[in-house]
Coordinates of C-alpha atoms in Angstrom, one line a residue:
M282 CA -88.4 -28.2 57.8
T283 CA -85.9 -30.3 56.1
S284 CA -87.2 -29.1 52.8
F285 CA -86.9 -25.5 53.9
R286 CA -83.3 -26.0 54.9
S287 CA -82.6 -27.7 51.6
V288 CA -84.0 -24.7 49.8
V289 CA -82.0 -22.2 52.0
V290 CA -78.8 -24.2 51.5
C291 CA -79.4 -24.2 47.7
L292 CA -80.0 -20.5 47.7
L293 CA -76.9 -19.8 49.8
F294 CA -74.8 -22.1 47.6
S295 CA -76.2 -20.4 44.5
F296 CA -75.4 -16.9 46.0
F297 CA -71.8 -17.8 46.9
T298 CA -71.3 -19.5 43.6
F299 CA -72.5 -16.4 41.8
S300 CA -70.4 -14.1 43.9
F301 CA -67.3 -16.2 43.4
S302 CA -67.9 -16.3 39.7
A303 CA -68.5 -12.6 39.5
Q304 CA -65.3 -11.8 41.5
A305 CA -63.3 -14.2 39.3
A306 CA -64.8 -12.6 36.1
E307 CA -64.0 -9.1 37.5
K308 CA -60.4 -10.2 38.4
E309 CA -59.9 -11.7 35.0
K310 CA -61.3 -8.5 33.4
A311 CA -58.9 -6.4 35.5
S312 CA -55.8 -8.6 34.7
A313 CA -56.3 -8.4 31.0
P314 CA -55.2 -4.7 30.6
T315 CA -52.3 -5.2 33.0
A316 CA -50.9 -8.0 30.8
E317 CA -51.4 -5.8 27.7
R318 CA -49.5 -2.9 29.4
E319 CA -46.7 -5.2 30.4
E320 CA -46.5 -6.4 26.8
K321 CA -46.4 -2.8 25.5
L322 CA -43.8 -1.9 28.2
K323 CA -41.7 -4.8 27.2
D324 CA -41.8 -3.8 23.5
L325 CA -41.0 -0.2 24.4
T326 CA -38.0 -1.3 26.5
E327 CA -36.7 -3.4 23.7
K328 CA -37.1 -0.5 21.3
V329 CA -35.2 1.8 23.7
E330 CA -32.4 -0.7 24.1
A331 CA -32.3 -1.2 20.3
E332 CA -32.1 2.6 19.8
K333 CA -29.3 2.9 22.5
A334 CA -27.4 0.1 20.7
R335 CA -27.9 1.9 17.4
Q336 CA -26.6 5.1 18.9
R337 CA -23.6 3.3 20.3
D338 CA -23.0 1.8 16.9
L339 CA -23.2 5.2 15.3
Q340 CA -20.9 6.7 17.8
N341 CA -18.4 3.9 17.2
K342 CA -18.7 4.5 13.5
V343 CA -18.2 8.2 13.9
K344 CA -15.1 7.6 16.1
L345 CA -13.7 5.3 13.4
L346 CA -14.5 7.9 10.7
E347 CA -12.8 10.6 12.8
K348 CA -9.8 8.3 13.2
D349 CA -9.8 7.7 9.4
L350 CA -10.1 11.4 8.9
H351 CA -7.2 12.2 11.2
G352 CA -5.0 9.8 9.3
L353 CA -6.2 11.2 5.9
K354 CA -5.4 14.7 7.1
K355 CA -1.9 13.7 8.0
E356 CA -1.4 12.1 4.6
L357 CA -3.0 15.0 2.9
I358 CA -0.8 17.6 4.6
S359 CA 2.3 15.5 3.7
A360 CA 1.3 15.1 0.1
T361 CA 0.4 18.8 -0.1
S362 CA 3.8 19.7 1.3
N363 CA 5.5 17.7 -1.4
V364 CA 3.3 19.4 -4.1
Q365 CA 4.3 22.8 -2.7
K366 CA 8.0 21.9 -2.6
N367 CA 7.9 20.8 -6.2
Q368 CA 5.9 23.8 -7.3
K369 CA 8.5 26.0 -5.7
K370 CA 11.3 24.1 -7.3
L371 CA 9.5 24.3 -10.7
G372 CA 9.2 28.0 -10.3
E373 CA 12.9 28.4 -9.5
L374 CA 13.9 26.2 -12.4
E375 CA 11.7 28.1 -14.8
A376 CA 13.2 31.4 -13.6
K377 CA 16.8 30.0 -14.0
L378 CA 16.0 28.7 -17.4
A379 CA 14.7 32.1 -18.4
E380 CA 17.9 33.8 -17.0
L381 CA 20.1 31.3 -18.8
Q382 CA 18.2 31.7 -22.1
K383 CA 18.7 35.5 -21.8
Q384 CA 22.5 35.0 -21.1
K385 CA 22.6 32.8 -24.2
S386 CA 20.9 35.4 -26.3
D387 CA 23.1 38.2 -25.0
M388 CA 26.3 36.1 -25.7
L389 CA 25.2 35.2 -29.2
A390 CA 24.5 38.9 -29.9
K391 CA 27.9 39.9 -28.6
L392 CA 29.6 37.1 -30.5
T393 CA 27.9 38.2 -33.7
A394 CA 29.1 41.8 -33.1
D395 CA 32.6 40.7 -32.2
R396 CA 32.8 38.4 -35.1
G397 CA 31.9 41.3 -37.4
S398 CA 34.7 43.6 -36.1
L399 CA 37.2 40.6 -36.0
A400 CA 36.3 39.8 -39.6
S401 CA 37.0 43.4 -40.7
L402 CA 40.4 43.3 -39.0
I403 CA 41.3 39.9 -40.6
V404 CA 40.2 41.3 -44.0
A405 CA 42.5 44.4 -43.6
L406 CA 45.4 42.2 -42.5
E407 CA 44.8 39.9 -45.4
R408 CA 45.0 42.8 -47.8
I409 CA 48.3 44.0 -46.3
R410 CA 49.7 40.5 -46.4
R411 CA 48.9 40.1 -50.1
L412 CA 50.9 43.3 -51.0
P413 CA 54.5 42.2 -52.1
P414 CA 57.3 43.8 -50.2
D415 CA 58.8 45.3 -53.4
T416 CA 55.6 47.1 -54.1
L417 CA 55.7 48.7 -50.7
I418 CA 59.3 49.8 -51.2
A419 CA 58.7 51.2 -54.7
R420 CA 55.7 53.3 -53.7
P421 CA 56.1 57.0 -53.3
G422 CA 56.9 57.8 -49.7
A423 CA 57.5 54.1 -49.2
P424 CA 59.9 54.2 -46.2
L425 CA 57.4 56.4 -44.2
D426 CA 54.4 54.4 -45.3
T427 CA 56.2 51.1 -44.5
A428 CA 57.1 52.4 -41.0
N429 CA 53.4 53.5 -40.5
A430 CA 52.2 50.1 -41.7
A431 CA 54.6 48.3 -39.4
T432 CA 53.4 50.5 -36.4
I433 CA 49.7 49.8 -37.3
L434 CA 50.4 46.0 -37.6
G435 CA 52.2 46.1 -34.3
A436 CA 49.2 47.6 -32.7
I437 CA 46.6 45.5 -34.5
L438 CA 48.1 42.0 -34.0
P439 CA 48.0 42.1 -30.1
E440 CA 44.4 43.4 -30.3
L441 CA 43.6 40.7 -32.8
E442 CA 45.0 38.0 -30.5
K443 CA 43.1 39.4 -27.5
R444 CA 39.8 39.4 -29.4
A445 CA 40.5 35.9 -30.7
K446 CA 41.1 34.8 -27.1
D447 CA 38.0 36.6 -25.9
L448 CA 36.0 34.9 -28.7
K449 CA 37.3 31.5 -27.6
N450 CA 36.4 32.2 -24.0
Q451 CA 32.9 33.4 -25.0
L452 CA 32.3 30.3 -27.0
A453 CA 33.4 28.2 -24.0
A454 CA 31.1 30.2 -21.7
L455 CA 28.3 29.8 -24.2
Q456 CA 28.8 26.0 -24.2
L457 CA 28.7 26.0 -20.4
V458 CA 25.4 27.9 -20.5
E459 CA 24.1 25.5 -23.1
D460 CA 25.0 22.5 -20.9
D461 CA 23.4 24.2 -17.9
L462 CA 20.3 24.8 -19.9
N463 CA 20.1 21.2 -21.0
K464 CA 20.5 20.0 -17.4
N465 CA 17.9 22.4 -16.1
R466 CA 15.5 21.3 -18.8
E467 CA 16.0 17.7 -17.7
D468 CA 15.4 18.7 -14.1
L469 CA 12.3 20.6 -15.1
S470 CA 10.9 17.6 -16.9
K471 CA 11.5 15.3 -13.9
T472 CA 10.1 17.9 -11.4
T473 CA 7.0 18.4 -13.6
E474 CA 6.4 14.6 -13.7
K475 CA 7.0 14.4 -9.9
L476 CA 4.6 17.3 -9.3
R477 CA 2.0 15.6 -11.5
D478 CA 2.2 12.4 -9.4
D479 CA 2.1 14.3 -6.1
Q480 CA -1.0 16.2 -7.3
K481 CA -2.7 12.9 -8.3
E482 CA -2.0 11.6 -4.8
M483 CA -3.2 14.8 -3.2
D484 CA -6.4 14.9 -5.3
A485 CA -7.2 11.2 -4.4
L486 CA -6.7 12.1 -0.7
L487 CA -8.9 15.2 -1.1
D488 CA -11.6 13.0 -2.6
S489 CA -11.3 10.5 0.3
R490 CA -11.5 13.4 2.8
Q491 CA -14.7 14.7 1.0
K492 CA -16.4 11.3 1.1
T493 CA -15.5 10.8 4.8
Y494 CA -16.8 14.2 5.7
S495 CA -20.0 13.5 3.8
K496 CA -20.8 10.6 6.2
T497 CA -20.4 12.7 9.3
R498 CA -21.5 16.3 8.6
Q499 CA -25.2 17.1 8.9
E500 CA -25.4 20.9 9.3
E501 CA -23.4 21.9 6.2
K502 CA -26.2 22.8 3.9
S503 CA -28.1 25.0 6.4
Q504 CA -24.8 26.7 7.4
A505 CA -23.8 27.3 3.8
A506 CA -27.2 28.8 3.0
T507 CA -27.1 31.1 6.1
V508 CA -23.6 32.4 5.4
A509 CA -24.4 32.9 1.7
A510 CA -27.3 35.2 2.7
I511 CA -25.0 37.0 5.2
S512 CA -22.3 37.5 2.5
K513 CA -24.9 39.4 0.4
E514 CA -25.7 41.7 3.2
A515 CA -22.1 42.4 4.3
Q516 CA -20.4 45.4 2.7
N517 CA -16.8 44.6 3.6
F518 CA -14.6 41.9 5.2
R519 CA -15.1 43.4 8.7
E520 CA -18.9 43.2 8.4
L521 CA -18.7 39.7 7.0
I522 CA -16.7 38.5 10.0
E523 CA -18.9 40.3 12.5
K524 CA -22.2 39.0 11.1
I525 CA -20.9 35.4 10.7
D526 CA -19.4 35.4 14.2
R527 CA -22.7 36.7 15.7
Q528 CA -24.7 34.1 13.8
N529 CA -22.4 31.3 14.9
R530 CA -22.5 32.4 18.6
E531 CA -26.2 32.5 18.6
A532 CA -26.4 29.0 17.0
R533 CA -24.0 27.7 19.7
R534 CA -26.0 29.3 22.5
K535 CA -29.2 27.8 21.1
K536 CA -27.6 24.4 20.9
M537 CA -26.3 24.8 24.5
K538 CA -29.8 26.0 25.6
L539 CA -28.4 29.3 26.8
P540 CA -30.6 32.5 26.7
P541 CA -30.0 35.0 23.9
R542 CA -27.1 37.3 24.7
N543 CA -27.8 40.8 26.0
K544 CA -25.1 43.0 24.4
K545 CA -25.1 45.4 27.3
E546 CA -24.6 42.8 30.0
V547 CA -21.8 40.3 30.6
T548 CA -23.1 37.1 32.3
P549 CA -21.4 33.8 33.4
D550 CA -23.1 32.3 30.4
D551 CA -20.8 34.4 28.2
D552 CA -17.8 32.7 29.7
V553 CA -19.5 29.3 28.9
D554 CA -20.0 30.6 25.3
E555 CA -16.3 31.6 25.0
R556 CA -15.1 28.3 26.4
A557 CA -17.4 26.4 24.0
L558 CA -16.0 28.5 21.1
A559 CA -12.4 27.7 22.2
A560 CA -13.2 24.0 22.5
S561 CA -14.8 23.9 19.0
L562 CA -11.7 25.3 17.2
P563 CA -8.7 23.2 16.4
A564 CA -5.1 24.1 17.5
L565 CA -3.3 26.8 15.5
G566 CA -0.5 24.4 14.7
S567 CA 2.7 25.4 12.9
A568 CA 1.8 28.7 11.2
Q569 CA 2.9 28.9 7.5
P570 CA 2.2 31.1 4.4
P571 CA -1.0 30.0 2.6
I572 CA 0.9 29.5 -0.7
S573 CA 4.4 28.9 -2.0
G574 CA 5.3 31.9 -4.0
I575 CA 7.0 35.4 -4.2
I576 CA 5.8 38.2 -2.0
K577 CA 4.9 41.1 -4.3
T578 CA 3.3 43.5 -1.8
R579 CA 3.8 43.4 2.0
Y580 CA 1.6 44.6 4.8
G581 CA 1.6 48.4 5.0
E582 CA 3.2 48.9 1.5
K583 CA 1.5 50.7 -1.4
D584 CA 0.0 48.3 -3.9
E585 CA -0.3 48.7 -7.7
I586 CA -3.2 51.3 -7.4
G587 CA -1.5 53.3 -4.6
A588 CA -3.6 52.0 -1.7
T589 CA -2.0 50.8 1.5
C590 CA -2.0 47.0 1.6
Q591 CA -3.8 45.5 4.6
G592 CA -2.4 42.1 4.0
I593 CA 0.1 40.3 1.7
K594 CA 0.0 39.7 -2.0
F595 CA 1.7 36.6 -3.2
E596 CA 2.6 35.8 -6.9
S597 CA 2.7 32.1 -7.8
R598 CA 2.0 29.5 -10.5
G599 CA -1.5 29.2 -11.9
G600 CA -3.4 26.5 -10.1
A601 CA -0.9 26.4 -7.2
V602 CA -2.2 24.7 -4.1
V603 CA -3.5 27.0 -1.3
V604 CA -3.4 25.7 2.3
A605 CA -4.8 26.8 5.7
P606 CA -2.1 29.0 7.3
M607 CA -3.2 27.9 10.8
G608 CA -5.6 25.4 12.2
G609 CA -9.2 26.7 12.1
V610 CA -12.8 26.3 11.0
V611 CA -14.1 27.4 7.6
R612 CA -16.7 30.1 8.2
Y613 CA -17.2 31.2 4.6
A614 CA -16.2 29.8 1.2
G615 CA -17.5 31.4 -2.0
P616 CA -17.7 34.6 -4.0
F617 CA -17.6 37.9 -2.2
K618 CA -18.1 41.3 -3.8
T619 CA -15.3 42.1 -6.3
Y620 CA -12.8 39.8 -4.6
G621 CA -13.8 36.7 -6.5
S622 CA -13.7 33.4 -4.6
I623 CA -12.6 33.8 -1.0
I624 CA -12.2 31.7 2.1
L625 CA -12.7 32.9 5.7
L626 CA -11.1 30.9 8.5
E627 CA -11.8 31.4 12.2
H628 CA -8.8 30.5 14.5
K629 CA -8.4 30.3 18.2
N630 CA -7.7 33.5 20.2
K631 CA -9.9 35.7 18.1
Y632 CA -7.9 35.5 14.9
H633 CA -9.3 35.3 11.4
S634 CA -7.7 34.6 8.0
L635 CA -9.0 35.9 4.7
I636 CA -7.8 34.4 1.5
A637 CA -8.8 35.8 -1.9
G638 CA -7.9 35.1 -5.5
L639 CA -8.9 31.4 -5.6
G640 CA -9.6 29.7 -8.8
K641 CA -11.0 26.6 -7.1
I642 CA -12.3 25.9 -3.5
D643 CA -11.6 22.5 -2.0
T644 CA -13.4 23.0 1.3
F645 CA -16.9 23.9 2.7
V646 CA -18.5 25.9 5.5
G647 CA -18.1 24.3 8.9
Q648 CA -15.1 22.2 7.9
S649 CA -12.3 21.9 10.5
V650 CA -8.9 22.2 8.9
D651 CA -5.3 21.8 10.3
A652 CA -2.4 24.0 9.5
G653 CA -1.0 23.0 6.0
E654 CA -4.2 21.3 4.9
P655 CA -5.2 22.1 1.3
I656 CA -8.3 24.3 1.0
G657 CA -8.2 25.5 -2.6
R658 CA -6.2 26.3 -5.8
L659 CA -4.9 29.6 -7.1
S660 CA -6.6 31.1 -10.2
S661 CA -5.0 30.6 -13.7
S662 CA -2.6 33.0 -15.4
T663 CA -4.2 35.8 -17.4
N664 CA -2.6 37.8 -20.2
G665 CA 0.7 36.0 -19.6
E666 CA 0.9 37.4 -16.0
K667 CA 1.2 35.2 -13.0
P668 CA -1.8 35.1 -10.8
R669 CA -1.8 36.6 -7.3
L670 CA -3.2 35.5 -3.9
Y671 CA -4.3 38.0 -1.3
Y672 CA -3.9 37.0 2.4
E673 CA -5.1 39.0 5.3
L674 CA -4.8 38.2 9.0
R675 CA -7.2 39.9 11.4
F676 CA -7.3 40.1 15.2
E677 CA -10.6 41.0 16.9
G678 CA -11.8 42.1 13.4
Q679 CA -8.9 44.4 12.7
P680 CA -6.2 43.8 10.0
I681 CA -2.7 43.1 11.5
N682 CA 0.7 42.3 10.0
P683 CA 0.7 38.6 9.2
A684 CA 4.4 38.4 10.0
R685 CA 3.3 38.5 13.7
K686 CA 2.0 34.9 13.3
L687 CA 3.7 33.7 10.2
A688 CA 7.5 33.7 10.9
D689 CA 8.5 32.6 7.3
L690 CA 7.2 36.0 6.0
G691 CA 9.9 38.0 7.8
G692 CA 9.5 41.8 8.0

């Protein structure tokens, strides 16, 4: 009996021992994946936190770059303003020099002519002076001839004195013109040197702006490619504006995850789209002409081929700096049809600026520019004629008189 109990006890002990071992093994087996999952979760959490930190770091860097860009823009606008002032002064000095040079040429021509007639009078007087009085008296009809000679001399001498005085005054005036010419040449030289220094400063700031933008912009290449394709399809400025506007609106709606717009319906989403557009455009700022120069053709006037001008044509120095007339975003920059290189700017309140006649473009599609910020240079002179810049302001796609926004234009 005792032996049986011992066997039973042994069997029971073995059973419980086995059960306990099996449960422990099962528990250990179940806990292994949990630990692995926790480890993976920990790694993932660390990666998420690291990514968040990287994003914060990038945002801080972008903010710093935007701050740098804001400062650069202010410096650039100031430097550009100096360049424009000196370009204007240079143009005025060159015009004055040309006028003074013409005055000098006219004076010299008049002096040459007056000297000739004066010399003839002096020669005639000299001949009369050399005749002895006795000869005059002894000649036939002497008393009458002598009286006539005296009358002629009496008339000639005052005229001779007047011409001599005029000649003296002309010589004095010529000397003043010569002095003025020399002074203006000196001013021209100083202004040219100052302009060169200002342009160097402006170019350096433009380079800095370009480098700063290159660190922040991402969509420039795709935008440029899209608008380049659009420009080939568009037949005129109106089509170009409409097609680019449509493409930009759809891109914004996609970014904001709004449904494609139905042209026949106006939905609350359209208001969201309009508000997003308004928020994406910079302030108009202090409106100003796009270039410092002379207005050759105003809005509504007939141009050189007899067509009604839908904008304004400016004449200026070759290579003169061209600025944004108002704050806006560059929607197109490049060649278009027969207009050469153009820039299309979109402004707030449904305004667009079209600028044509550029020799160099210093901006890119998608760039946000402030009023007075440089965006390009005028083309060079051809055949001795000063180059011209064409500026057109449009409201809701239609050309309007730029004088409505740009007070400096008058008219």
